[in-house]
Structure formats: C-alpha cells, structure tokens
Amino acid sequence: MEINAICQLFGITGELEVKQLKSGNINSTYLVTSADQKYIVQKINGYVFKAPEQIMSNIALTTEHIRQKILAEGGDPSRQVLHFLSTAEGKNFWKDEDGSVWRIYVFVPNSVAFDATDDPTILRNAGAAFGNFQRNLLDFDAASLYETISDFHNTPKRLDTLFASVERDECGRVAEAQELIDYLAAKRELAGSVVRQVECGELPLRVTHNDTKCNNVLFDADTGEELAVIDLDTIMPGLMAYDFGDAVRFAACTTAEDEPDTSKVAFDLDKFTAFAEGFVGKLGDTMTEAELDSLAVGTFGITIELASRFLDDYLTGDKYFATNRPKHNLERTACQIALAKDMERKMEQMKTILHSIRSNA
Ligand code: GN1
Ligand code: MG
C-alpha cells in the first residue's frame, strides 16, 4: 500500500515527503515529513511477528505506563516516550488488504540515533536510557503482556534449534561453517547458564526491552542527553542481563556486528564501562547480588545466542534477517563468535568493573 494512503488513515494530510530508512534488520521503516511535523511509518514484518496486534497492545500499555511516570517526574513525554497515532477507529495500527500491519509514531523533534559511537558520554547516556526503561516498568503488570515471539531469548532453545538445523543441513551449508558450529557446541552450557538460573529461581524475570542496540536510543541532537527508547516490538518479560548484554555486545564491539574481517573484532572494556555506569547507575539499587553477577556472563550468553540465530538463518536459507550479500549471515556469525571469544577472555575484568561501579554508586 502507498505510504501516502497509510498516512491519511492516521489523519496525516497535505503534501508529504517520504524517505525509506535502511536501519534495522526486520521491519520496513519510512521517514515522512509533512508541513508541520515528521513521522516514522513502519510496516511490521509478518514473517517475524505472527501477531502484530499483540505487539501493538504491548506497546500501548507500556508507553502509557512510562508516560505517566515521566509526567509524575516533571519530564517531557513528547520527547521521552514514543507517541503512536490512532486511526479513525481508534486503533494504533492498520491492517491493509494484503494483511500487512502498519503503524505511525511522531518523530521525536531534534533527536538523533547513533549506529556507533566512541563518545563515553553518549554510551553512558545510552546505558541510562535502557536502565531507566526497565526502572519505569518495575511496577508494570507483566501478566498483561503478550509473548510476541515465543522463547525469543531462550538461549538453550535457540541452540537446540541451531543443532537441529545442523543435522538437517537443508541448504548444504554446514561444511563451511563447521568451525563455528564446533565453537558453539563447546559453549552451549556456559551460554545457557543465565536462562537456567531463571528456571531455578536464582534470577528474577523483569519487563525488558529485549532489543537494546544503541541505535534504539534517541538523544537530543544538541546536548546528547538521552530521550526516548525506540523499537518496542519485543517488550516482554525477560532478563536484566540480556538487555544489558545485548547493548554492550553491540556498542562495545570495535567493529560493526557484521564485520567480515574477524581480526578487527574485539570487546572494548572502556566502552563497556561507560555503558555500565549509565545502566547500573539507574538500576543498581534494584539489582539482586545474583543479577549483578549475571551481567557479565549474560553478555557472553546473548552474544552466543545471536551467533546461533544468525547461523541458523544461514543454514536454513536466510529467511529471517535481511541480508545484503550471499554470506552475510555467516559473516555475522563469525563476527559474533570472535567477539564472544574476547568477552570470555575479559569476563573477570567485566565482573570487577561492574562490582566497583555498583559500590561507588
Ligand atoms: C534484529 O531489526 P533489528 O536490528 O532491530 C533482531 C534482534 C537482533 C538484531 C541483530 C525481532 O533487530 O534480536 O539482535 O536484529 N530483532 C528481532 O542485528 O529478531
Ligand atoms: Mg528490532
């Protein structure tokens, strides 16, 4: 369906400029500029999200809860939380004739996002943004949320799925990935350990974001101060360690997450420290001792999980993640594994840094 026609359904009229944005591996995203405002229009990927209505219900409930918190603290809800538009029927999405689901939110004025940054202040502010996101949802009723992708961050299950795909080898791609597969097999226990700690009650579930790449935080374009957290599709009950870990996996890597030359890939402890200062600064007083301890191994676990998801997609024909070259998912896997190896070497240092941040907070 035409972007202009979608906009009309949400009450946006007049002359519009439409530009497709290319960040994100899942949904299709457009920046729409009207005479007086900018909007983000998105088509939800129906292959990944089987029940988009449930996503939009989760988003409506959590953004409203956060809006109330911001108002109570005297903040600015128009910049610190996303505002989704409704159609004439009062719904925050529109299903077109092909069954595709569309939504629109107001572009936060004078905001920027960063795919990568070396600036410790921005990293600290990104940590604060995701920490604050969880903090605002501490008293949110998790039972009112749908599980929009089942077992999304169930690392042991993700690895089971991968090894089943290895057995089937439906695309004949296993041989070239053998070394990567062997590494993942060797790390299966350690990578799944924080999820097992939840199962046995050692770690609590919280309401989490579950997709905490630093480009999912908006900052004030002038001051670099954190504003809203975006990409709210995967808000579900989850692990604090995985929101933290996924963020540093992305932000503290010395390369992009799909760098083909793995010799360039390393885990940067200075960047890790900056992000952790922001995150632990917001949540430190709410963390159990076990949760604080879980952040480092969770960082390793979520990285192995993503490696196994990229590799599973490669072995089964590249259906899930958008790719822009034939071996893209294989290269992403190798990059994440190189990063995980460096994280493993630096695990004790990570723990020491985390403990000292909390005790100085
Ligand atoms: C996907 O589309 P994007 O970039 O927000 C994926 C994340 C991965 C990420 C890796 C719903 O997120 O889990 O970490 O790619 N989102 C979903 O780049 O699967
Ligand atoms: Mg996402």
mmCIF file with all atom_site columns, N, CA and C in Angstrom, residues 151-156 158-159 184 187-195 208-213 234 238-251 257 267 272 294-310 321 332-333 336-337 339-340 343 347 350:
data_model
loop_
_atom_site.group_PDB
_atom_site.id
_atom_site.type_symbol
_atom_site.label_atom_id
_atom_site.label_alt_id
_atom_site.label_comp_id
_atom_site.label_asym_id
_atom_site.label_entity_id
_atom_site.label_seq_id
_atom_site.pdbx_PDB_ins_code
_atom_site.Cartn_x
_atom_site.Cartn_y
_atom_site.Cartn_z
_atom_site.occupancy
_atom_site.B_iso_or_equiv
_atom_site.pdbx_formal_charge
_atom_site.auth_seq_id
_atom_site.auth_comp_id
_atom_site.auth_asym_id
_atom_site.auth_atom_id
_atom_site.pdbx_PDB_model_num
ATOM 1   N N  . ASP A 1 151 ? 9.825  -17.733 23.304 1.00 0.00 ? 151 ASP A N  1
ATOM 2   C CA . ASP A 1 151 ? 11.213 -18.142 23.574 1.00 0.00 ? 151 ASP A CA 1
ATOM 3   C C  . ASP A 1 151 ? 12.233 -17.267 22.841 1.00 0.00 ? 151 ASP A C  1
ATOM 4   N N  . PHE A 1 152 ? 11.925 -15.974 22.752 1.00 0.00 ? 152 PHE A N  1
ATOM 5   C CA . PHE A 1 152 ? 12.792 -15.068 21.982 1.00 0.00 ? 152 PHE A CA 1
ATOM 6   C C  . PHE A 1 152 ? 14.231 -15.113 22.490 1.00 0.00 ? 152 PHE A C  1
ATOM 7   N N  . HIS A 1 153 ? 14.403 -14.991 23.792 1.00 0.00 ? 153 HIS A N  1
ATOM 8   C CA . HIS A 1 153 ? 15.768 -15.060 24.341 1.00 0.00 ? 153 HIS A CA 1
ATOM 9   C C  . HIS A 1 153 ? 15.955 -16.296 25.228 1.00 0.00 ? 153 HIS A C  1
ATOM 10  N N  . ASN A 1 154 ? 15.400 -17.411 24.756 1.00 0.00 ? 154 ASN A N  1
ATOM 11  C CA . ASN A 1 154 ? 15.653 -18.678 25.438 1.00 0.00 ? 154 ASN A CA 1
ATOM 12  C C  . ASN A 1 154 ? 16.893 -19.304 24.780 1.00 0.00 ? 154 ASN A C  1
ATOM 13  N N  . THR A 1 155 ? 18.033 -18.962 25.319 1.00 0.00 ? 155 THR A N  1
ATOM 14  C CA . THR A 1 155 ? 19.300 -19.344 24.672 1.00 0.00 ? 155 THR A CA 1
ATOM 15  C C  . THR A 1 155 ? 19.444 -20.866 24.495 1.00 0.00 ? 155 THR A C  1
ATOM 16  N N  . PRO A 1 156 ? 19.150 -21.677 25.523 1.00 0.00 ? 156 PRO A N  1
ATOM 17  C CA . PRO A 1 156 ? 19.279 -23.129 25.301 1.00 0.00 ? 156 PRO A CA 1
ATOM 18  C C  . PRO A 1 156 ? 18.410 -23.606 24.137 1.00 0.00 ? 156 PRO A C  1
ATOM 19  N N  . ARG A 1 158 ? 17.400 -21.786 21.560 1.00 0.00 ? 158 ARG A N  1
ATOM 20  C CA . ARG A 1 158 ? 17.979 -21.282 20.312 1.00 0.00 ? 158 ARG A CA 1
ATOM 21  C C  . ARG A 1 158 ? 19.103 -22.209 19.853 1.00 0.00 ? 158 ARG A C  1
ATOM 22  N N  . LEU A 1 159 ? 19.893 -22.690 20.814 1.00 0.00 ? 159 LEU A N  1
ATOM 23  C CA . LEU A 1 159 ? 20.995 -23.588 20.447 1.00 0.00 ? 159 LEU A CA 1
ATOM 24  C C  . LEU A 1 159 ? 20.453 -24.943 20.008 1.00 0.00 ? 159 LEU A C  1
ATOM 25  N N  . LEU A 1 184 ? 30.345 -23.188 19.016 1.00 0.00 ? 184 LEU A N  1
ATOM 26  C CA . LEU A 1 184 ? 29.042 -23.030 19.682 1.00 0.00 ? 184 LEU A CA 1
ATOM 27  C C  . LEU A 1 184 ? 28.697 -24.281 20.491 1.00 0.00 ? 184 LEU A C  1
ATOM 28  N N  . LYS A 1 187 ? 30.411 -24.209 23.804 1.00 0.00 ? 187 LYS A N  1
ATOM 29  C CA . LYS A 1 187 ? 29.992 -23.160 24.747 1.00 0.00 ? 187 LYS A CA 1
ATOM 30  C C  . LYS A 1 187 ? 28.522 -23.252 25.137 1.00 0.00 ? 187 LYS A C  1
ATOM 31  N N  . ARG A 1 188 ? 27.882 -24.333 24.744 1.00 0.00 ? 188 ARG A N  1
ATOM 32  C CA . ARG A 1 188 ? 26.445 -24.466 24.941 1.00 0.00 ? 188 ARG A CA 1
ATOM 33  C C  . ARG A 1 188 ? 26.038 -24.282 26.407 1.00 0.00 ? 188 ARG A C  1
ATOM 34  N N  . GLU A 1 189 ? 26.760 -24.918 27.311 1.00 0.00 ? 189 GLU A N  1
ATOM 35  C CA . GLU A 1 189 ? 26.408 -24.862 28.735 1.00 0.00 ? 189 GLU A CA 1
ATOM 36  C C  . GLU A 1 189 ? 26.550 -23.449 29.299 1.00 0.00 ? 189 GLU A C  1
ATOM 37  N N  . LEU A 1 190 ? 27.733 -22.870 29.089 1.00 0.00 ? 190 LEU A N  1
ATOM 38  C CA . LEU A 1 190 ? 28.006 -21.546 29.643 1.00 0.00 ? 190 LEU A CA 1
ATOM 39  C C  . LEU A 1 190 ? 27.023 -20.518 29.076 1.00 0.00 ? 190 LEU A C  1
ATOM 40  N N  . ALA A 1 191 ? 26.766 -20.598 27.766 1.00 0.00 ? 191 ALA A N  1
ATOM 41  C CA . ALA A 1 191 ? 25.888 -19.606 27.131 1.00 0.00 ? 191 ALA A CA 1
ATOM 42  C C  . ALA A 1 191 ? 24.474 -19.674 27.683 1.00 0.00 ? 191 ALA A C  1
ATOM 43  N N  . GLY A 1 192 ? 24.016 -20.868 28.030 1.00 0.00 ? 192 GLY A N  1
ATOM 44  C CA . GLY A 1 192 ? 22.635 -21.018 28.509 1.00 0.00 ? 192 GLY A CA 1
ATOM 45  C C  . GLY A 1 192 ? 22.486 -20.821 30.000 1.00 0.00 ? 192 GLY A C  1
ATOM 46  N N  . SER A 1 193 ? 23.585 -20.508 30.677 1.00 0.00 ? 193 SER A N  1
ATOM 47  C CA . SER A 1 193 ? 23.532 -20.574 32.144 1.00 0.00 ? 193 SER A CA 1
ATOM 48  C C  . SER A 1 193 ? 22.599 -19.545 32.781 1.00 0.00 ? 193 SER A C  1
ATOM 49  N N  . VAL A 1 194 ? 22.512 -18.322 32.255 1.00 0.00 ? 194 VAL A N  1
ATOM 50  C CA . VAL A 1 194 ? 21.626 -17.362 32.943 1.00 0.00 ? 194 VAL A CA 1
ATOM 51  C C  . VAL A 1 194 ? 20.149 -17.726 32.759 1.00 0.00 ? 194 VAL A C  1
ATOM 52  N N  . VAL A 1 195 ? 19.808 -18.287 31.612 1.00 0.00 ? 195 VAL A N  1
ATOM 53  C CA . VAL A 1 195 ? 18.411 -18.707 31.421 1.00 0.00 ? 195 VAL A CA 1
ATOM 54  C C  . VAL A 1 195 ? 18.084 -19.840 32.397 1.00 0.00 ? 195 VAL A C  1
ATOM 55  N N  . THR A 1 208 ? 11.328 -6.274  30.157 1.00 0.00 ? 208 THR A N  1
ATOM 56  C CA . THR A 1 208 ? 12.553 -5.826  29.485 1.00 0.00 ? 208 THR A CA 1
ATOM 57  C C  . THR A 1 208 ? 12.274 -5.444  28.030 1.00 0.00 ? 208 THR A C  1
ATOM 58  N N  . HIS A 1 209 ? 13.250 -4.786  27.431 1.00 0.00 ? 209 HIS A N  1
ATOM 59  C CA . HIS A 1 209 ? 13.119 -4.291  26.064 1.00 0.00 ? 209 HIS A CA 1
ATOM 60  C C  . HIS A 1 209 ? 13.456 -5.380  25.043 1.00 0.00 ? 209 HIS A C  1
ATOM 61  N N  . ASN A 1 210 ? 14.509 -6.099  25.318 1.00 0.00 ? 210 ASN A N  1
ATOM 62  C CA . ASN A 1 210 ? 14.910 -7.279  24.537 1.00 0.00 ? 210 ASN A CA 1
ATOM 63  C C  . ASN A 1 210 ? 15.530 -7.012  23.167 1.00 0.00 ? 210 ASN A C  1
ATOM 64  N N  . ASP A 1 211 ? 15.798 -5.772  22.841 1.00 0.00 ? 211 ASP A N  1
ATOM 65  C CA . ASP A 1 211 ? 16.468 -5.471  21.551 1.00 0.00 ? 211 ASP A CA 1
ATOM 66  C C  . ASP A 1 211 ? 17.221 -4.157  21.731 1.00 0.00 ? 211 ASP A C  1
ATOM 67  N N  . THR A 1 212 ? 18.245 -4.193  22.577 1.00 0.00 ? 212 THR A N  1
ATOM 68  C CA . THR A 1 212 ? 18.818 -2.949  23.108 1.00 0.00 ? 212 THR A CA 1
ATOM 69  C C  . THR A 1 212 ? 20.057 -2.459  22.355 1.00 0.00 ? 212 THR A C  1
ATOM 70  N N  . LYS A 1 213 ? 20.019 -2.534  21.037 1.00 0.00 ? 213 LYS A N  1
ATOM 71  C CA . LYS A 1 213 ? 21.123 -1.929  20.284 1.00 0.00 ? 213 LYS A CA 1
ATOM 72  C C  . LYS A 1 213 ? 21.133 -0.423  20.563 1.00 0.00 ? 213 LYS A C  1
ATOM 73  N N  . THR A 1 234 ? 9.637  -5.936  21.020 1.00 0.00 ? 234 THR A N  1
ATOM 74  C CA . THR A 1 234 ? 9.960  -7.151  21.776 1.00 0.00 ? 234 THR A CA 1
ATOM 75  C C  . THR A 1 234 ? 9.880  -6.929  23.285 1.00 0.00 ? 234 THR A C  1
ATOM 76  N N  . GLY A 1 238 ? 11.619 -10.630 30.664 1.00 0.00 ? 238 GLY A N  1
ATOM 77  C CA . GLY A 1 238 ? 12.947 -11.080 30.244 1.00 0.00 ? 238 GLY A CA 1
ATOM 78  C C  . GLY A 1 238 ? 13.984 -10.838 31.319 1.00 0.00 ? 238 GLY A C  1
ATOM 79  N N  . LEU A 1 239 ? 15.225 -10.964 30.891 1.00 0.00 ? 239 LEU A N  1
ATOM 80  C CA . LEU A 1 239 ? 16.344 -10.877 31.831 1.00 0.00 ? 239 LEU A CA 1
ATOM 81  C C  . LEU A 1 239 ? 17.028 -9.523  31.780 1.00 0.00 ? 239 LEU A C  1
ATOM 82  N N  . MET A 1 240 ? 17.278 -8.968  32.956 1.00 0.00 ? 240 MET A N  1
ATOM 83  C CA . MET A 1 240 ? 18.067 -7.740  33.005 1.00 0.00 ? 240 MET A CA 1
ATOM 84  C C  . MET A 1 240 ? 19.403 -7.933  32.297 1.00 0.00 ? 240 MET A C  1
ATOM 85  N N  . ALA A 1 241 ? 20.013 -9.074  32.525 1.00 0.00 ? 241 ALA A N  1
ATOM 86  C CA . ALA A 1 241 ? 21.341 -9.331  31.955 1.00 0.00 ? 241 ALA A CA 1
ATOM 87  C C  . ALA A 1 241 ? 21.324 -9.333  30.433 1.00 0.00 ? 241 ALA A C  1
ATOM 88  N N  . TYR A 1 242 ? 20.191 -9.680  29.837 1.00 0.00 ? 242 TYR A N  1
ATOM 89  C CA . TYR A 1 242 ? 20.156 -9.725  28.378 1.00 0.00 ? 242 TYR A CA 1
ATOM 90  C C  . TYR A 1 242 ? 19.944 -8.337  27.770 1.00 0.00 ? 242 TYR A C  1
ATOM 91  N N  . ASP A 1 243 ? 19.192 -7.475  28.436 1.00 0.00 ? 243 ASP A N  1
ATOM 92  C CA . ASP A 1 243 ? 19.121 -6.092  27.948 1.00 0.00 ? 243 ASP A CA 1
ATOM 93  C C  . ASP A 1 243 ? 20.501 -5.444  28.058 1.00 0.00 ? 243 ASP A C  1
ATOM 94  N N  . PHE A 1 244 ? 21.136 -5.666  29.186 1.00 0.00 ? 244 PHE A N  1
ATOM 95  C CA . PHE A 1 244 ? 22.480 -5.107  29.361 1.00 0.00 ? 244 PHE A CA 1
ATOM 96  C C  . PHE A 1 244 ? 23.440 -5.719  28.341 1.00 0.00 ? 244 PHE A C  1
ATOM 97  N N  . GLY A 1 245 ? 23.433 -7.035  28.263 1.00 0.00 ? 245 GLY A N  1
ATOM 98  C CA . GLY A 1 245 ? 24.400 -7.750  27.424 1.00 0.00 ? 245 GLY A CA 1
ATOM 99  C C  . GLY A 1 245 ? 24.237 -7.440  25.943 1.00 0.00 ? 245 GLY A C  1
ATOM 100 N N  . ASP A 1 246 ? 22.994 -7.376  25.467 1.00 0.00 ? 246 ASP A N  1
ATOM 101 C CA . ASP A 1 246 ? 22.782 -7.115  24.046 1.00 0.00 ? 246 ASP A CA 1
ATOM 102 C C  . ASP A 1 246 ? 23.259 -5.713  23.699 1.00 0.00 ? 246 ASP A C  1
ATOM 103 N N  . ALA A 1 247 ? 23.083 -4.800  24.638 1.00 0.00 ? 247 ALA A N  1
ATOM 104 C CA . ALA A 1 247 ? 23.529 -3.423  24.392 1.00 0.00 ? 247 ALA A CA 1
ATOM 105 C C  . ALA A 1 247 ? 25.049 -3.338  24.296 1.00 0.00 ? 247 ALA A C  1
ATOM 106 N N  . VAL A 1 248 ? 25.762 -3.963  25.216 1.00 0.00 ? 248 VAL A N  1
ATOM 107 C CA . VAL A 1 248 ? 27.226 -3.849  25.151 1.00 0.00 ? 248 VAL A CA 1
ATOM 108 C C  . VAL A 1 248 ? 27.805 -4.723  24.042 1.00 0.00 ? 248 VAL A C  1
ATOM 109 N N  . ARG A 1 249 ? 27.126 -5.822  23.739 1.00 0.00 ? 249 ARG A N  1
ATOM 110 C CA . ARG A 1 249 ? 27.525 -6.634  22.583 1.00 0.00 ? 249 ARG A CA 1
ATOM 111 C C  . ARG A 1 249 ? 27.648 -5.739  21.343 1.00 0.00 ? 249 ARG A C  1
ATOM 112 N N  . PHE A 1 250 ? 26.703 -4.853  21.191 1.00 0.00 ? 250 PHE A N  1
ATOM 113 C CA . PHE A 1 250 ? 26.655 -4.002  20.003 1.00 0.00 ? 250 PHE A CA 1
ATOM 114 C C  . PHE A 1 250 ? 27.535 -2.763  20.172 1.00 0.00 ? 250 PHE A C  1
ATOM 115 N N  . ALA A 1 251 ? 27.404 -2.107  21.322 1.00 0.00 ? 251 ALA A N  1
ATOM 116 C CA . ALA A 1 251 ? 28.032 -0.792  21.493 1.00 0.00 ? 251 ALA A CA 1
ATOM 117 C C  . ALA A 1 251 ? 29.510 -0.876  21.851 1.00 0.00 ? 251 ALA A C  1
ATOM 118 N N  . GLU A 1 257 ? 28.515 -5.134  13.688 1.00 0.00 ? 257 GLU A N  1
ATOM 119 C CA . GLU A 1 257 ? 28.221 -6.521  14.099 1.00 0.00 ? 257 GLU A CA 1
ATOM 120 C C  . GLU A 1 257 ? 28.340 -7.519  12.950 1.00 0.00 ? 257 GLU A C  1
ATOM 121 N N  . PHE A 1 267 ? 36.344 -6.726  22.068 1.00 0.00 ? 267 PHE A N  1
ATOM 122 C CA . PHE A 1 267 ? 35.405 -6.169  23.037 1.00 0.00 ? 267 PHE A CA 1
ATOM 123 C C  . PHE A 1 267 ? 36.126 -5.063  23.803 1.00 0.00 ? 267 PHE A C  1
ATOM 124 N N  . PHE A 1 272 ? 32.476 -0.574  27.380 1.00 0.00 ? 272 PHE A N  1
ATOM 125 C CA . PHE A 1 272 ? 31.672 -1.384  28.307 1.00 0.00 ? 272 PHE A CA 1
ATOM 126 C C  . PHE A 1 272 ? 31.464 -0.622  29.619 1.00 0.00 ? 272 PHE A C  1
ATOM 127 N N  . SER A 1 294 ? 25.188 -11.689 37.114 1.00 0.00 ? 294 SER A N  1
ATOM 128 C CA . SER A 1 294 ? 24.757 -12.286 35.842 1.00 0.00 ? 294 SER A CA 1
ATOM 129 C C  . SER A 1 294 ? 25.063 -11.386 34.640 1.00 0.00 ? 294 SER A C  1
ATOM 130 N N  . LEU A 1 295 ? 25.384 -10.116 34.870 1.00 0.00 ? 295 LEU A N  1
ATOM 131 C CA . LEU A 1 295 ? 25.519 -9.195  33.729 1.00 0.00 ? 295 LEU A CA 1
ATOM 132 C C  . LEU A 1 295 ? 26.674 -9.593  32.807 1.00 0.00 ? 295 LEU A C  1
ATOM 133 N N  . ALA A 1 296 ? 27.793 -10.039 33.402 1.00 0.00 ? 296 ALA A N  1
ATOM 134 C CA . ALA A 1 296 ? 28.942 -10.375 32.561 1.00 0.00 ? 296 ALA A CA 1
ATOM 135 C C  . ALA A 1 296 ? 28.702 -11.669 31.781 1.00 0.00 ? 296 ALA A C  1
ATOM 136 N N  . VAL A 1 297 ? 28.259 -12.703 32.453 1.00 0.00 ? 297 VAL A N  1
ATOM 137 C CA . VAL A 1 297 ? 28.046 -13.968 31.735 1.00 0.00 ? 297 VAL A CA 1
ATOM 138 C C  . VAL A 1 297 ? 26.849 -13.847 30.791 1.00 0.00 ? 297 VAL A C  1
ATOM 139 N N  . GLY A 1 298 ? 25.874 -12.994 31.154 1.00 0.00 ? 298 GLY A N  1
ATOM 140 C CA . GLY A 1 298 ? 24.745 -12.739 30.259 1.00 0.00 ? 298 GLY A CA 1
ATOM 141 C C  . GLY A 1 298 ? 25.188 -12.052 28.973 1.00 0.00 ? 298 GLY A C  1
ATOM 142 N N  . THR A 1 299 ? 26.194 -11.206 29.080 1.00 0.00 ? 299 THR A N  1
ATOM 143 C CA . THR A 1 299 ? 26.745 -10.536 27.896 1.00 0.00 ? 299 THR A CA 1
ATOM 144 C C  . THR A 1 299 ? 27.311 -11.579 26.926 1.00 0.00 ? 299 THR A C  1
ATOM 145 N N  . PHE A 1 300 ? 28.033 -12.532 27.490 1.00 0.00 ? 300 PHE A N  1
ATOM 146 C CA . PHE A 1 300 ? 28.556 -13.630 26.671 1.00 0.00 ? 300 PHE A CA 1
ATOM 147 C C  . PHE A 1 300 ? 27.392 -14.468 26.112 1.00 0.00 ? 300 PHE A C  1
ATOM 148 N N  . GLY A 1 301 ? 26.419 -14.774 26.972 1.00 0.00 ? 301 GLY A N  1
ATOM 149 C CA . GLY A 1 301 ? 25.302 -15.644 26.571 1.00 0.00 ? 301 GLY A CA 1
ATOM 150 C C  . GLY A 1 301 ? 24.485 -15.064 25.426 1.00 0.00 ? 301 GLY A C  1
ATOM 151 N N  . ILE A 1 302 ? 24.171 -13.769 25.500 1.00 0.00 ? 302 ILE A N  1
ATOM 152 C CA . ILE A 1 302 ? 23.334 -13.184 24.448 1.00 0.00 ? 302 ILE A CA 1
ATOM 153 C C  . ILE A 1 302 ? 24.112 -13.091 23.131 1.00 0.00 ? 302 ILE A C  1
ATOM 154 N N  . THR A 1 303 ? 25.431 -12.971 23.229 1.00 0.00 ? 303 THR A N  1
ATOM 155 C CA . THR A 1 303 ? 26.257 -12.896 22.020 1.00 0.00 ? 303 THR A CA 1
ATOM 156 C C  . THR A 1 303 ? 26.302 -14.267 21.335 1.00 0.00 ? 303 THR A C  1
ATOM 157 N N  . ILE A 1 304 ? 26.449 -15.308 22.134 1.00 0.00 ? 304 ILE A N  1
ATOM 158 C CA . ILE A 1 304 ? 26.394 -16.668 21.575 1.00 0.00 ? 304 ILE A CA 1
ATOM 159 C C  . ILE A 1 304 ? 25.007 -16.946 21.004 1.00 0.00 ? 304 ILE A C  1
ATOM 160 N N  . GLU A 1 305 ? 23.985 -16.463 21.716 1.00 0.00 ? 305 GLU A N  1
ATOM 161 C CA . GLU A 1 305 ? 22.623 -16.668 21.212 1.00 0.00 ? 305 GLU A CA 1
ATOM 162 C C  . GLU A 1 305 ? 22.444 -16.031 19.838 1.00 0.00 ? 305 GLU A C  1
ATOM 163 N N  . LEU A 1 306 ? 22.914 -14.789 19.699 1.00 0.00 ? 306 LEU A N  1
ATOM 164 C CA . LEU A 1 306 ? 22.741 -14.115 18.405 1.00 0.00 ? 306 LEU A CA 1
ATOM 165 C C  . LEU A 1 306 ? 23.573 -14.811 17.332 1.00 0.00 ? 306 LEU A C  1
ATOM 166 N N  . ALA A 1 307 ? 24.775 -15.258 17.689 1.00 0.00 ? 307 ALA A N  1
ATOM 167 C CA . ALA A 1 307 ? 25.582 -16.011 16.724 1.00 0.00 ? 307 ALA A CA 1
ATOM 168 C C  . ALA A 1 307 ? 24.805 -17.235 16.253 1.00 0.00 ? 307 ALA A C  1
ATOM 169 N N  . SER A 1 308 ? 24.151 -17.918 17.189 1.00 0.00 ? 308 SER A N  1
ATOM 170 C CA . SER A 1 308 ? 23.423 -19.131 16.800 1.00 0.00 ? 308 SER A CA 1
ATOM 171 C C  . SER A 1 308 ? 22.193 -18.798 15.962 1.00 0.00 ? 308 SER A C  1
ATOM 172 N N  . ARG A 1 309 ? 21.589 -17.628 16.207 1.00 0.00 ? 309 ARG A N  1
ATOM 173 C CA . ARG A 1 309 ? 20.427 -17.228 15.386 1.00 0.00 ? 309 ARG A CA 1
ATOM 174 C C  . ARG A 1 309 ? 20.871 -16.869 13.967 1.00 0.00 ? 309 ARG A C  1
ATOM 175 N N  . PHE A 1 310 ? 21.969 -16.121 13.866 1.00 0.00 ? 310 PHE A N  1
ATOM 176 C CA . PHE A 1 310 ? 22.487 -15.779 12.523 1.00 0.00 ? 310 PHE A CA 1
ATOM 177 C C  . PHE A 1 310 ? 22.851 -17.062 11.770 1.00 0.00 ? 310 PHE A C  1
ATOM 178 N N  . PHE A 1 321 ? 16.626 -12.709 8.938  1.00 0.00 ? 321 PHE A N  1
ATOM 179 C CA . PHE A 1 321 ? 17.316 -11.409 8.944  1.00 0.00 ? 321 PHE A CA 1
ATOM 180 C C  . PHE A 1 321 ? 17.486 -10.917 7.508  1.00 0.00 ? 321 PHE A C  1
ATOM 181 N N  . ARG A 1 332 ? 28.170 -12.525 9.836  1.00 0.00 ? 332 ARG A N  1
ATOM 182 C CA . ARG A 1 332 ? 27.668 -12.029 11.133 1.00 0.00 ? 332 ARG A CA 1
ATOM 183 C C  . ARG A 1 332 ? 27.974 -13.041 12.240 1.00 0.00 ? 332 ARG A C  1
ATOM 184 N N  . THR A 1 333 ? 27.785 -14.317 11.924 1.00 0.00 ? 333 THR A N  1
ATOM 185 C CA . THR A 1 333 ? 28.049 -15.363 12.923 1.00 0.00 ? 333 THR A CA 1
ATOM 186 C C  . THR A 1 333 ? 29.514 -15.334 13.339 1.00 0.00 ? 333 THR A C  1
ATOM 187 N N  . GLN A 1 336 ? 30.279 -12.375 15.550 1.00 0.00 ? 336 GLN A N  1
ATOM 188 C CA . GLN A 1 336 ? 29.767 -12.509 16.927 1.00 0.00 ? 336 GLN A CA 1
ATOM 189 C C  . GLN A 1 336 ? 30.585 -13.535 17.717 1.00 0.00 ? 336 GLN A C  1
ATOM 190 N N  . ILE A 1 337 ? 31.073 -14.557 17.038 1.00 0.00 ? 337 ILE A N  1
ATOM 191 C CA . ILE A 1 337 ? 31.876 -15.558 17.747 1.00 0.00 ? 337 ILE A CA 1
ATOM 192 C C  . ILE A 1 337 ? 33.248 -14.976 18.114 1.00 0.00 ? 337 ILE A C  1
ATOM 193 N N  . LEU A 1 339 ? 33.802 -11.941 18.769 1.00 0.00 ? 339 LEU A N  1
ATOM 194 C CA . LEU A 1 339 ? 33.514 -11.043 19.884 1.00 0.00 ? 339 LEU A CA 1
ATOM 195 C C  . LEU A 1 339 ? 33.305 -11.837 21.183 1.00 0.00 ? 339 LEU A C  1
ATOM 196 N N  . ALA A 1 340 ? 32.563 -12.924 21.092 1.00 0.00 ? 340 ALA A N  1
ATOM 197 C CA . ALA A 1 340 ? 32.295 -13.746 22.284 1.00 0.00 ? 340 ALA A CA 1
ATOM 198 C C  . ALA A 1 340 ? 33.596 -14.297 22.862 1.00 0.00 ? 340 ALA A C  1
ATOM 199 N N  . MET A 1 343 ? 35.120 -11.591 24.803 1.00 0.00 ? 343 MET A N  1
ATOM 200 C CA . MET A 1 343 ? 34.352 -11.390 26.051 1.00 0.00 ? 343 MET A CA 1
ATOM 201 C C  . MET A 1 343 ? 34.742 -12.437 27.086 1.00 0.00 ? 343 MET A C  1
ATOM 202 N N  . MET A 1 347 ? 36.079 -11.741 30.902 1.00 0.00 ? 347 MET A N  1
ATOM 203 C CA . MET A 1 347 ? 34.940 -11.939 31.811 1.00 0.00 ? 347 MET A CA 1
ATOM 204 C C  . MET A 1 347 ? 35.226 -11.464 33.241 1.00 0.00 ? 347 MET A C  1
ATOM 205 N N  . MET A 1 350 ? 35.288 -7.756  33.447 1.00 0.00 ? 350 MET A N  1
ATOM 206 C CA . MET A 1 350 ? 33.920 -7.202  33.391 1.00 0.00 ? 350 MET A CA 1
ATOM 207 C C  . MET A 1 350 ? 33.285 -7.243  34.773 1.00 0.00 ? 350 MET A C  1
#
